[in-house]
Amino acid sequence: MQWVMAATLICGTSVFTACSNHDDPVIEKGQLLEVYDMQGSAAKARLTVDGKVLFVTDVFVGKNGLGKTGEGDAKTPTGTLHPLTAFGVKPNPGTTMPYIDVTPSIYACDEDCEYYNQIIDTAVVHHPCKGEEMFSYQPQYNYGIATDFNKECIYPNGSAIFIHVKGSKPYTGGCISFDEDRMVEILKNCDMSLVIKISE
């Protein structure tokens, strides 16, 4: 059952709106992850839960900054996103979000096919995927959250916009990366009501 869900995992809703840190009801009650103060591929991130700031930290975004327009542009989208599921090579650290255990047959598909912008188990769907073999992306995919960017899964509008652990490079391919301990903190403190806002 888990991988039936996973086959349609990445399709969700993307709402592009102006991102403001003021007068937002989510800050007062709810879960808000803000990414802001862009400096090239570096940025700040703040997690607020029920009006309490849990942390402010340094993160990395796409190698080419903000303004994602298509597959492979190495840019991070702006606006408002929401989680679809959590995932990880490591076991669930305690999140209540649906959690996918990343094994060697799990891929994030970026090909022009029916599985575009979806996390799939190739052992189940039997697609010879040439996308991201997620298990090989360690430590990046030790823990992560898949967002609902490109809801319609339209090729080549962009795929696999994740929140995940930092790798060895000071940038990502379009995702937002955190130190591993901060990623665990997000997972432990947030559920599917989390709102992710990305702005300059």
mmCIF file of C-alpha atoms in Angstrom:
data_model
loop_
_atom_site.group_PDB
_atom_site.id
_atom_site.type_symbol
_atom_site.label_atom_id
_atom_site.label_comp_id
_atom_site.label_asym_id
_atom_site.label_seq_id
_atom_site.Cartn_x
_atom_site.Cartn_y
_atom_site.Cartn_z
ATOM 1 C CA MET A 1 0.000 0.000 0.000
ATOM 2 C CA GLN A 2 2.851 2.373 0.814
ATOM 3 C CA TRP A 3 4.246 2.329 -2.696
ATOM 4 C CA VAL A 4 0.889 2.672 -4.396
ATOM 5 C CA MET A 5 0.775 6.035 -2.636
ATOM 6 C CA ALA A 6 4.399 6.738 -3.482
ATOM 7 C CA ALA A 7 3.787 6.372 -7.196
ATOM 8 C CA THR A 8 1.754 9.584 -7.185
ATOM 9 C CA LEU A 9 3.614 11.261 -4.384
ATOM 10 C CA ILE A 10 5.115 14.390 -5.827
ATOM 11 C CA CYS A 11 2.028 15.768 -7.538
ATOM 12 C CA GLY A 12 0.497 18.405 -5.291
ATOM 13 C CA THR A 13 -0.490 22.043 -5.116
ATOM 14 C CA SER A 14 1.840 24.995 -5.646
ATOM 15 C CA VAL A 15 0.523 28.413 -4.676
ATOM 16 C CA PHE A 16 2.735 31.292 -5.781
ATOM 17 C CA THR A 17 2.119 34.315 -3.609
ATOM 18 C CA ALA A 18 4.088 37.190 -2.196
ATOM 19 C CA CYS A 19 5.921 36.053 0.918
ATOM 20 C CA SER A 20 5.712 38.318 3.945
ATOM 21 C CA ASN A 21 7.016 37.833 7.453
ATOM 22 C CA HIS A 22 4.363 40.149 8.904
ATOM 23 C CA ASP A 23 0.645 39.859 9.656
ATOM 24 C CA ASP A 24 0.563 36.177 8.788
ATOM 25 C CA PRO A 25 -1.938 34.135 10.815
ATOM 26 C CA VAL A 26 0.222 31.034 10.345
ATOM 27 C CA ILE A 27 2.905 32.684 12.486
ATOM 28 C CA GLU A 28 0.418 33.116 15.322
ATOM 29 C CA LYS A 29 -0.982 29.604 15.195
ATOM 30 C CA GLY A 30 0.413 26.906 12.990
ATOM 31 C CA GLN A 31 3.657 25.762 11.431
ATOM 32 C CA LEU A 32 5.621 28.074 9.170
ATOM 33 C CA LEU A 33 9.003 27.445 7.558
ATOM 34 C CA GLU A 34 10.302 30.647 5.968
ATOM 35 C CA VAL A 35 13.262 30.790 3.595
ATOM 36 C CA TYR A 36 14.492 34.323 2.960
ATOM 37 C CA ASP A 37 17.483 36.717 2.796
ATOM 38 C CA MET A 38 18.888 35.193 -0.363
ATOM 39 C CA GLN A 39 22.578 35.719 -1.064
ATOM 40 C CA GLY A 40 23.277 33.713 -4.209
ATOM 41 C CA SER A 41 22.767 30.079 -3.218
ATOM 42 C CA ALA A 42 22.822 30.866 0.525
ATOM 43 C CA ALA A 43 19.818 31.931 2.578
ATOM 44 C CA LYS A 44 18.294 32.022 6.037
ATOM 45 C CA ALA A 45 15.472 29.830 7.272
ATOM 46 C CA ARG A 46 13.187 30.281 10.261
ATOM 47 C CA LEU A 47 10.843 27.687 11.739
ATOM 48 C CA THR A 48 7.909 29.048 13.732
ATOM 49 C CA VAL A 49 5.453 26.725 15.473
ATOM 50 C CA ASP A 50 2.372 28.177 17.187
ATOM 51 C CA GLY A 51 3.957 31.602 17.431
ATOM 52 C CA LYS A 52 7.268 30.368 18.860
ATOM 53 C CA VAL A 53 10.446 30.594 16.790
ATOM 54 C CA LEU A 54 12.204 27.240 17.158
ATOM 55 C CA PHE A 55 15.271 28.199 15.162
ATOM 56 C CA VAL A 56 16.866 30.507 12.625
ATOM 57 C CA THR A 57 19.586 28.860 10.568
ATOM 58 C CA ASP A 58 21.690 29.035 7.414
ATOM 59 C CA VAL A 59 20.505 26.990 4.448
ATOM 60 C CA PHE A 60 21.421 26.435 0.813
ATOM 61 C CA VAL A 61 19.145 26.864 -2.195
ATOM 62 C CA GLY A 62 19.610 26.288 -5.915
ATOM 63 C CA LYS A 63 23.007 26.869 -7.492
ATOM 64 C CA ASN A 64 21.466 29.560 -9.696
ATOM 65 C CA GLY A 65 19.343 31.127 -6.966
ATOM 66 C CA LEU A 66 15.595 31.691 -7.163
ATOM 67 C CA GLY A 67 13.015 31.781 -9.945
ATOM 68 C CA LYS A 68 12.561 28.206 -11.105
ATOM 69 C CA THR A 69 11.068 27.968 -14.593
ATOM 70 C CA GLY A 70 11.919 24.457 -15.745
ATOM 71 C CA GLU A 71 13.675 21.146 -15.341
ATOM 72 C CA GLY A 72 17.416 21.361 -14.772
ATOM 73 C CA ASP A 73 17.695 25.139 -14.298
ATOM 74 C CA ALA A 74 19.214 24.666 -10.802
ATOM 75 C CA LYS A 75 16.856 27.278 -9.370
ATOM 76 C CA THR A 76 14.581 27.187 -6.338
ATOM 77 C CA PRO A 77 10.936 28.221 -6.761
ATOM 78 C CA THR A 78 9.496 31.175 -4.881
ATOM 79 C CA GLY A 79 6.118 31.349 -3.214
ATOM 80 C CA THR A 80 4.189 29.007 -0.949
ATOM 81 C CA LEU A 81 4.588 25.245 -0.879
ATOM 82 C CA HIS A 82 3.220 22.439 1.266
ATOM 83 C CA PRO A 83 4.494 18.976 2.221
ATOM 84 C CA LEU A 84 3.378 15.800 0.504
ATOM 85 C CA THR A 85 5.370 13.291 2.507
ATOM 86 C CA ALA A 86 8.527 12.870 4.514
ATOM 87 C CA PHE A 87 11.209 10.395 3.464
ATOM 88 C CA GLY A 88 14.633 9.176 4.412
ATOM 89 C CA VAL A 89 17.407 6.669 4.058
ATOM 90 C CA LYS A 90 17.496 6.744 7.860
ATOM 91 C CA PRO A 91 14.487 5.568 9.897
ATOM 92 C CA ASN A 92 11.623 7.892 10.758
ATOM 93 C CA PRO A 93 12.934 10.191 13.525
ATOM 94 C CA GLY A 94 9.459 10.700 14.979
ATOM 95 C CA THR A 95 7.457 12.691 12.448
ATOM 96 C CA THR A 96 3.721 12.194 12.084
ATOM 97 C CA MET A 97 3.956 12.915 8.357
ATOM 98 C CA PRO A 98 3.672 9.899 6.060
ATOM 99 C CA TYR A 99 7.222 8.555 5.828
ATOM 100 C CA ILE A 100 8.858 6.724 2.922
ATOM 101 C CA ASP A 101 11.822 4.506 3.731
ATOM 102 C CA VAL A 102 14.265 5.192 0.902
ATOM 103 C CA THR A 103 15.696 1.952 -0.460
ATOM 104 C CA PRO A 104 17.838 1.327 -3.586
ATOM 105 C CA SER A 105 14.729 0.941 -5.772
ATOM 106 C CA ILE A 106 13.293 4.358 -4.885
ATOM 107 C CA TYR A 107 13.686 7.041 -7.556
ATOM 108 C CA ALA A 108 12.636 10.646 -8.086
ATOM 109 C CA CYS A 109 11.623 10.582 -11.722
ATOM 110 C CA ASP A 110 12.628 13.539 -13.914
ATOM 111 C CA GLU A 111 11.901 11.944 -17.293
ATOM 112 C CA ASP A 112 9.198 12.856 -19.809
ATOM 113 C CA CYS A 113 6.888 10.001 -18.883
ATOM 114 C CA GLU A 114 3.849 9.134 -16.777
ATOM 115 C CA TYR A 115 5.954 9.177 -13.599
ATOM 116 C CA TYR A 116 7.411 12.663 -14.040
ATOM 117 C CA ASN A 117 7.785 14.608 -10.765
ATOM 118 C CA GLN A 118 6.905 11.558 -8.692
ATOM 119 C CA ILE A 119 8.740 9.403 -6.187
ATOM 120 C CA ILE A 120 8.401 5.832 -7.386
ATOM 121 C CA ASP A 121 9.464 2.376 -6.309
ATOM 122 C CA THR A 122 10.868 0.954 -9.536
ATOM 123 C CA ALA A 123 10.516 -2.564 -8.156
ATOM 124 C CA VAL A 124 6.760 -1.992 -8.054
ATOM 125 C CA VAL A 125 6.065 0.082 -11.165
ATOM 126 C CA HIS A 126 8.787 -1.568 -13.289
ATOM 127 C CA HIS A 127 9.902 1.698 -14.842
ATOM 128 C CA PRO A 128 13.621 1.703 -15.836
ATOM 129 C CA CYS A 129 14.013 5.163 -14.353
ATOM 130 C CA LYS A 130 17.017 7.333 -15.233
ATOM 131 C CA GLY A 131 16.145 9.964 -12.632
ATOM 132 C CA GLU A 132 17.551 10.326 -9.126
ATOM 133 C CA GLU A 133 18.348 7.047 -7.427
ATOM 134 C CA MET A 134 17.500 8.523 -4.049
ATOM 135 C CA PHE A 135 19.343 5.942 -1.952
ATOM 136 C CA SER A 136 22.637 7.061 -3.489
ATOM 137 C CA TYR A 137 22.111 10.655 -2.327
ATOM 138 C CA GLN A 138 23.571 10.408 1.151
ATOM 139 C CA PRO A 139 23.646 12.396 3.367
ATOM 140 C CA GLN A 140 21.257 14.611 1.371
ATOM 141 C CA TYR A 141 18.359 12.176 1.548
ATOM 142 C CA ASN A 142 19.062 10.882 5.033
ATOM 143 C CA TYR A 143 15.954 12.924 5.861
ATOM 144 C CA GLY A 144 13.689 14.976 3.658
ATOM 145 C CA ILE A 145 10.270 16.373 2.853
ATOM 146 C CA ALA A 146 8.781 16.262 -0.635
ATOM 147 C CA THR A 147 6.864 19.425 -1.540
ATOM 148 C CA ASP A 148 3.919 19.966 -3.851
ATOM 149 C CA PHE A 149 5.812 22.006 -6.452
ATOM 150 C CA ASN A 150 4.455 21.483 -10.018
ATOM 151 C CA LYS A 151 1.142 20.067 -8.900
ATOM 152 C CA GLU A 152 0.127 18.939 -12.354
ATOM 153 C CA CYS A 153 3.398 17.032 -12.895
ATOM 154 C CA ILE A 154 3.805 18.717 -16.276
ATOM 155 C CA TYR A 155 7.096 18.064 -18.058
ATOM 156 C CA PRO A 156 9.457 19.977 -18.083
ATOM 157 C CA ASN A 157 8.167 22.464 -15.489
ATOM 158 C CA GLY A 158 10.416 21.113 -12.745
ATOM 159 C CA SER A 159 10.535 18.140 -10.422
ATOM 160 C CA ALA A 160 11.665 16.890 -7.023
ATOM 161 C CA ILE A 161 11.694 20.130 -5.056
ATOM 162 C CA PHE A 162 12.585 18.782 -1.640
ATOM 163 C CA ILE A 163 13.641 20.021 1.765
ATOM 164 C CA HIS A 164 16.593 17.836 2.716
ATOM 165 C CA VAL A 165 19.956 17.509 4.451
ATOM 166 C CA LYS A 166 22.972 19.467 3.221
ATOM 167 C CA GLY A 167 25.511 17.689 1.042
ATOM 168 C CA SER A 168 29.147 18.549 0.392
ATOM 169 C CA LYS A 169 28.414 21.491 -1.925
ATOM 170 C CA PRO A 170 27.257 24.997 -0.882
ATOM 171 C CA TYR A 171 24.189 24.819 -3.136
ATOM 172 C CA THR A 172 21.498 22.447 -4.396
ATOM 173 C CA GLY A 173 19.887 21.615 -7.708
ATOM 174 C CA GLY A 174 16.812 23.611 -6.665
ATOM 175 C CA CYS A 175 15.931 22.150 -3.280
ATOM 176 C CA ILE A 176 16.443 23.731 0.160
ATOM 177 C CA SER A 177 19.054 22.034 2.324
ATOM 178 C CA PHE A 178 19.510 22.131 6.098
ATOM 179 C CA ASP A 179 22.010 20.776 8.606
ATOM 180 C CA GLU A 180 20.866 17.289 9.561
ATOM 181 C CA ASP A 181 19.963 18.182 13.137
ATOM 182 C CA ARG A 182 17.722 21.000 11.898
ATOM 183 C CA MET A 183 16.079 18.674 9.393
ATOM 184 C CA VAL A 184 15.258 16.273 12.224
ATOM 185 C CA GLU A 185 13.875 19.177 14.256
ATOM 186 C CA ILE A 186 11.555 20.127 11.404
ATOM 187 C CA LEU A 187 10.313 16.555 11.094
ATOM 188 C CA LYS A 188 9.709 16.140 14.816
ATOM 189 C CA ASN A 189 7.853 19.425 15.221
ATOM 190 C CA CYS A 190 5.812 19.592 12.022
ATOM 191 C CA ASP A 191 2.982 17.730 10.369
ATOM 192 C CA MET A 192 1.099 17.994 7.094
ATOM 193 C CA SER A 193 -0.183 21.463 8.002
ATOM 194 C CA LEU A 194 3.310 22.933 7.565
ATOM 195 C CA VAL A 195 3.470 25.980 5.287
ATOM 196 C CA ILE A 196 6.728 26.669 3.422
ATOM 197 C CA LYS A 197 7.305 30.227 2.193
ATOM 198 C CA ILE A 198 10.226 31.118 -0.045
ATOM 199 C CA SER A 199 11.104 34.726 -0.814
ATOM 200 C CA GLU A 200 14.085 36.915 -1.647
#
